[in-house]
Coordinates of C-alpha atoms in Angstrom, one line a residue:
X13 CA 139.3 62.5 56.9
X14 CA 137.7 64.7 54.1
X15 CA 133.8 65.1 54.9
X16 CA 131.5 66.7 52.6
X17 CA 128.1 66.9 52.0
X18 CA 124.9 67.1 48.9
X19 CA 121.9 66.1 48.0
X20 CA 121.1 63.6 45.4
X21 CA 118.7 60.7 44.7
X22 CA 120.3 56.8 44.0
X23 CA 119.9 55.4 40.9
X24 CA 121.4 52.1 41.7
X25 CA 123.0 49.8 44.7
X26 CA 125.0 46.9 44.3
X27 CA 125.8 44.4 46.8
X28 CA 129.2 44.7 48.9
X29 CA 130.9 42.0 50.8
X30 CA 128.1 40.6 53.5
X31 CA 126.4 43.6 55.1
X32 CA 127.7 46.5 53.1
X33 CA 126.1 48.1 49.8
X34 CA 127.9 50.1 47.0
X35 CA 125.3 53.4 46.7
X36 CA 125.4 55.7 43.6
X37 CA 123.7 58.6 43.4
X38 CA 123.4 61.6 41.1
X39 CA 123.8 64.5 43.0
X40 CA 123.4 68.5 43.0
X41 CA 127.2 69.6 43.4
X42 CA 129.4 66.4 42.5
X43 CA 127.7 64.9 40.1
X44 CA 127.5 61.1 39.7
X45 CA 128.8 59.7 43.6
X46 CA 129.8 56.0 44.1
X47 CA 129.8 55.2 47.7
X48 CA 130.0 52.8 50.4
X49 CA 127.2 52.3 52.9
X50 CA 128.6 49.9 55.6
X51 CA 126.5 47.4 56.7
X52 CA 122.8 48.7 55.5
X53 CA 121.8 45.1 54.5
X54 CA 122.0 44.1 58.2
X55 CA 118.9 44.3 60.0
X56 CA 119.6 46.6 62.5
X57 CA 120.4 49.2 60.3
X58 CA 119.3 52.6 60.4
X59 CA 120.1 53.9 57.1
X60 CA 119.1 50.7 54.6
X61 CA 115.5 52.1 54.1
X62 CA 117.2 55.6 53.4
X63 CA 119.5 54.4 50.4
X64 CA 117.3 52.9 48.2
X65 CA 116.2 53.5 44.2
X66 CA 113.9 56.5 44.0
X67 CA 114.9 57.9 47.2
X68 CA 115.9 61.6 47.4
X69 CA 118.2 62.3 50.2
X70 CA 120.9 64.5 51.6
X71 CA 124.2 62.7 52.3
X72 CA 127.5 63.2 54.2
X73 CA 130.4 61.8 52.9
X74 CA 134.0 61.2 53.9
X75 CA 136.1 60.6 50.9
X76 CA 138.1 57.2 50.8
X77 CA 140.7 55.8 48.6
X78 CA 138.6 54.0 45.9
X79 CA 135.2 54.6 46.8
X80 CA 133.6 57.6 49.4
X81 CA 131.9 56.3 52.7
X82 CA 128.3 57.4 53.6
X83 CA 128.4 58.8 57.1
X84 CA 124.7 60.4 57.4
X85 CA 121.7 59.8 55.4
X86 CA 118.4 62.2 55.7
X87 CA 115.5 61.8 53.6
X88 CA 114.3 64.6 52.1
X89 CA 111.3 63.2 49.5
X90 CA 110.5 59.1 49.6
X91 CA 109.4 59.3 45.9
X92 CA 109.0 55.4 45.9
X93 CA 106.5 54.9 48.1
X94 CA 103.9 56.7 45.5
X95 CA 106.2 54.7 42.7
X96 CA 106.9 50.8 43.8
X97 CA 103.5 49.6 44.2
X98 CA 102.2 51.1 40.3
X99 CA 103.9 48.9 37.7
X100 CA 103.6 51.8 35.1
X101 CA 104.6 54.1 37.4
X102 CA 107.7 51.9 38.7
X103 CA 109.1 51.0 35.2
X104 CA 108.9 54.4 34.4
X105 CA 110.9 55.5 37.3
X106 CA 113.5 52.6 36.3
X107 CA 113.8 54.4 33.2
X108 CA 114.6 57.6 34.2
X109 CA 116.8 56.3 36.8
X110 CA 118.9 54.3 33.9
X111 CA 119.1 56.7 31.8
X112 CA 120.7 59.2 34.0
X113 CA 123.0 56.7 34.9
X114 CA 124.1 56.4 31.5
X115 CA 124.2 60.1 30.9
X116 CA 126.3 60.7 33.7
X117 CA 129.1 58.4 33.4
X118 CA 132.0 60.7 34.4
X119 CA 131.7 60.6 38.4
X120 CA 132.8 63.8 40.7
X121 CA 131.4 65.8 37.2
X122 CA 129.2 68.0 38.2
X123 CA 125.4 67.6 36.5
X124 CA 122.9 69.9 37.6
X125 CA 120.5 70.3 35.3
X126 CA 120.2 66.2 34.6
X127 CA 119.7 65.9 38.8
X128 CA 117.1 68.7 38.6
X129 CA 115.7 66.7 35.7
X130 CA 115.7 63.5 37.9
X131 CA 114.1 65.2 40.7
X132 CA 111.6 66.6 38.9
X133 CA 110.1 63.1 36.8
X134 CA 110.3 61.0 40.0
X135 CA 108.2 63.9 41.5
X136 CA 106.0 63.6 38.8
X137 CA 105.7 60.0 39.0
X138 CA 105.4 60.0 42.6
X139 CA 102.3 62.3 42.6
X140 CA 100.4 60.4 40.0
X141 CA 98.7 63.3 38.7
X142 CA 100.6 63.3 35.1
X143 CA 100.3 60.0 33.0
X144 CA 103.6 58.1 33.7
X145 CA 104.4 57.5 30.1
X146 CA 104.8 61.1 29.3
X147 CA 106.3 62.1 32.0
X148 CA 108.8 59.6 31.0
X149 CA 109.2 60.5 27.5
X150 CA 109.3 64.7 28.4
X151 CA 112.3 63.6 30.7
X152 CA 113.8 61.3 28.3
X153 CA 113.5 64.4 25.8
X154 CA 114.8 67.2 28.0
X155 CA 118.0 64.5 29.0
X156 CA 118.8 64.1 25.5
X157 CA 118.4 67.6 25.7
X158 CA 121.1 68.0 28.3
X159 CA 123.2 65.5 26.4
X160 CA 123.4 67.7 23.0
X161 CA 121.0 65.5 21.6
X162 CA 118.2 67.2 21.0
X163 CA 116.2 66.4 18.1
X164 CA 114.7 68.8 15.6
X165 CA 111.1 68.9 15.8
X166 CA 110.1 72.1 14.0
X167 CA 112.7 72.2 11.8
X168 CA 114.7 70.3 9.2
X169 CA 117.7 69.0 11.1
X170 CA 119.5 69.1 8.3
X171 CA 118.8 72.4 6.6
X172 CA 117.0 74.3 9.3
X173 CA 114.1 75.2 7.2
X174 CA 111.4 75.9 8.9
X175 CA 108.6 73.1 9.3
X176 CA 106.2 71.0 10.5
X177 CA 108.0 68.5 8.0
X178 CA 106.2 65.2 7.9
X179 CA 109.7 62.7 7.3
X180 CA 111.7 61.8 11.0
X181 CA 114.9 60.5 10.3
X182 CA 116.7 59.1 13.7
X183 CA 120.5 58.6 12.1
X184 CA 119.9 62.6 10.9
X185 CA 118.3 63.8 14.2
X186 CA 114.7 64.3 13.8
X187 CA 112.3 66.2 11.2
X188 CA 113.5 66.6 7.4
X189 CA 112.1 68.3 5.1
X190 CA 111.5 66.4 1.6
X191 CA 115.1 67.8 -0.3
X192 CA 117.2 66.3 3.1
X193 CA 114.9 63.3 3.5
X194 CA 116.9 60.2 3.6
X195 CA 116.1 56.6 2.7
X196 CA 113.8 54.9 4.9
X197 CA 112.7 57.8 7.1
X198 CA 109.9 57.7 8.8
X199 CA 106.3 59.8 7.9
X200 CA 105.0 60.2 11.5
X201 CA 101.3 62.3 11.5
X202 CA 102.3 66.0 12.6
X203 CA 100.5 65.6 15.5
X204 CA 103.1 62.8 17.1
X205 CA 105.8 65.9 16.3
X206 CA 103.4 68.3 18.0
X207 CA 103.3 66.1 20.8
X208 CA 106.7 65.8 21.0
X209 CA 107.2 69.2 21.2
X210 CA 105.5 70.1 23.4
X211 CA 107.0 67.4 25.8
X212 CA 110.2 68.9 25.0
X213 CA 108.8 72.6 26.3
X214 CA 106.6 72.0 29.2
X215 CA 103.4 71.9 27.1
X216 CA 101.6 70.0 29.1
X217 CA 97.5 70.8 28.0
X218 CA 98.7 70.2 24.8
X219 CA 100.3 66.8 25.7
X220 CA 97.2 65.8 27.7
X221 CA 95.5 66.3 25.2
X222 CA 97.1 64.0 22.4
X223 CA 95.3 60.7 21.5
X224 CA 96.9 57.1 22.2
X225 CA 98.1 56.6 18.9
X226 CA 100.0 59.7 18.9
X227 CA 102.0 58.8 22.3
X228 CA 102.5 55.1 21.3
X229 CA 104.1 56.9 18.3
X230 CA 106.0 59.5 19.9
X231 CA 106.9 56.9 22.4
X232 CA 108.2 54.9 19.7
X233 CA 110.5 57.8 18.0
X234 CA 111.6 58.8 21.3
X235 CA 113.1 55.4 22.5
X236 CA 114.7 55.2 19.0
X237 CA 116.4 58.7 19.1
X238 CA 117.9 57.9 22.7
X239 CA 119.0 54.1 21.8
X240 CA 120.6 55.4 18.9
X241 CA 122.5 58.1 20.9
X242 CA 123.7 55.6 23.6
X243 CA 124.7 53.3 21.2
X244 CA 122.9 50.2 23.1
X245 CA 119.6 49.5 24.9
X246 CA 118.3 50.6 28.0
X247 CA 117.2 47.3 30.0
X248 CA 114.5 49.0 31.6
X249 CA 113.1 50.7 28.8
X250 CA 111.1 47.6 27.1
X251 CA 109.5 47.0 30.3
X252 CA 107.6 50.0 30.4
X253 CA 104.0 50.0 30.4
X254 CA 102.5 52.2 27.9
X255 CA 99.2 52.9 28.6
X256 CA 96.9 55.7 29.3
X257 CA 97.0 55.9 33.5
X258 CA 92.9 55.9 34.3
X259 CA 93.8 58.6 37.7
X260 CA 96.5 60.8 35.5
X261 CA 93.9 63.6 35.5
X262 CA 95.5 67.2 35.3
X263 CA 95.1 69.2 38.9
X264 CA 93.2 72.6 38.7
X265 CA 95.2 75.4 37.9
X266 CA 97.9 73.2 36.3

């Protein structure tokens, strides 16, 4: 028997036989982790509240034929207790946990930087102190960001010439500047790109800043850029509430 152990937070769980659960988790060191958890839907159970969405935990393994087998569970941060009872906050948090999935597909490849990413939105979330619908589209930019995708925002990303340039293509990858602008971009105002930006960078007076109509927008071209690069919908994605939060007030010193 092969033990091993990480820390990770679970995306998803899937029903297994009558008591068992299929966990998977994207973790520090190995990446995207499918494992069993034997028999955490029975009552008795010590590690079913452990193993859930949103929670962020260290794990021993032993490895198995087809799937690994969890052995231990600790908790290390229950993000979804400050998540599951804010439906802004909660759809948010489905987001970012779907699109990791997706971004992860290979498991046992390791992913640091998305788990960091993870980590650091359901924090976010969590805390309450940032409105939920940036925090999920500054993850959803710095994943795409991870992914190779990152769209141009203050350049052409076609040409590279320097901007703000008012046209947005998705199919070319973000900004273009009027010789590279293709049929049917889109003329977003600069400051939805400014917002955008500064998601991407950790400019977050800036982002707090912004009106509604710029989010809704940026919110808009960022579902569109990731869609696009996935090739299909995310599920959770049009559930998201996207509204201003009334208690996402910025902490002193932040």
């Amino acid at each position: 028997m092969s033990l091993y152990r990480d820390t990770g937070v679970v995306l998803r769980v899937q029903k297994l036989g009558e008591a068992d659960r299929i966990i998977t988790l994207i973790t520090q060191k190995h990446g995207k982790v499918r494992a069993v958890a034997k028999g955490v839907r029975r009552t008795t159970s010590r590690l079913g509240a452990r193993v859930e969405p949103f929670a962020h935990v260290d794990v021993q393994f032993y490895t198995g034929r087809t799937l690994d087998v969890i052995t231990q569970v600790q908790t290390l941060d229950a993000f979804g207790a400050g998540i599951v009872n804010d439906y802004q906050r909660y759809t948010a948090g489905c987001a970012v946990l779907e699109t990791a999935d997706r971004l992860s597909a290979e498991e046992g490849e390791p992913v640091l930087r998305l788990y960091l990413l993870v980590a650091g939105a359901l924090r976010a979330l969590a805390d309450g102190q940032r409105d939920a619908s940036l925090v999920l589209d500054a993850f959803l930019l710095r994943a795409m960001a991870f992914a190779g995708w990152s769209p141009a925002l203050t350049e052409c990303a076609r040409c590279g010439d320097p901007g703000p340039h008012r046209a947005f293509s998705i199919h070319a990858g973000g900004s273009v500047c009027p010789k590279c602008k293709p049929p049917g971009s889109a003329s977003p105002p600069y400051e939805v790109l400014h917002l955008m930006d500064a998601l991407a960078t950790g400019g977050w007076d800036a982002a707090e800043r912004s009106t509604d109509s710029s989010r809704r927008e940026a919110s808009g071209l960022v579902a569109a850029l990731l869609q696009w690069h996935l090739e299909r919908q995310l599920r959770s994605l049009p559930l998201v509430e996207r509204r201003r939060s009334p208690d996402s007030a910025v902490k002193p010193g932040q």
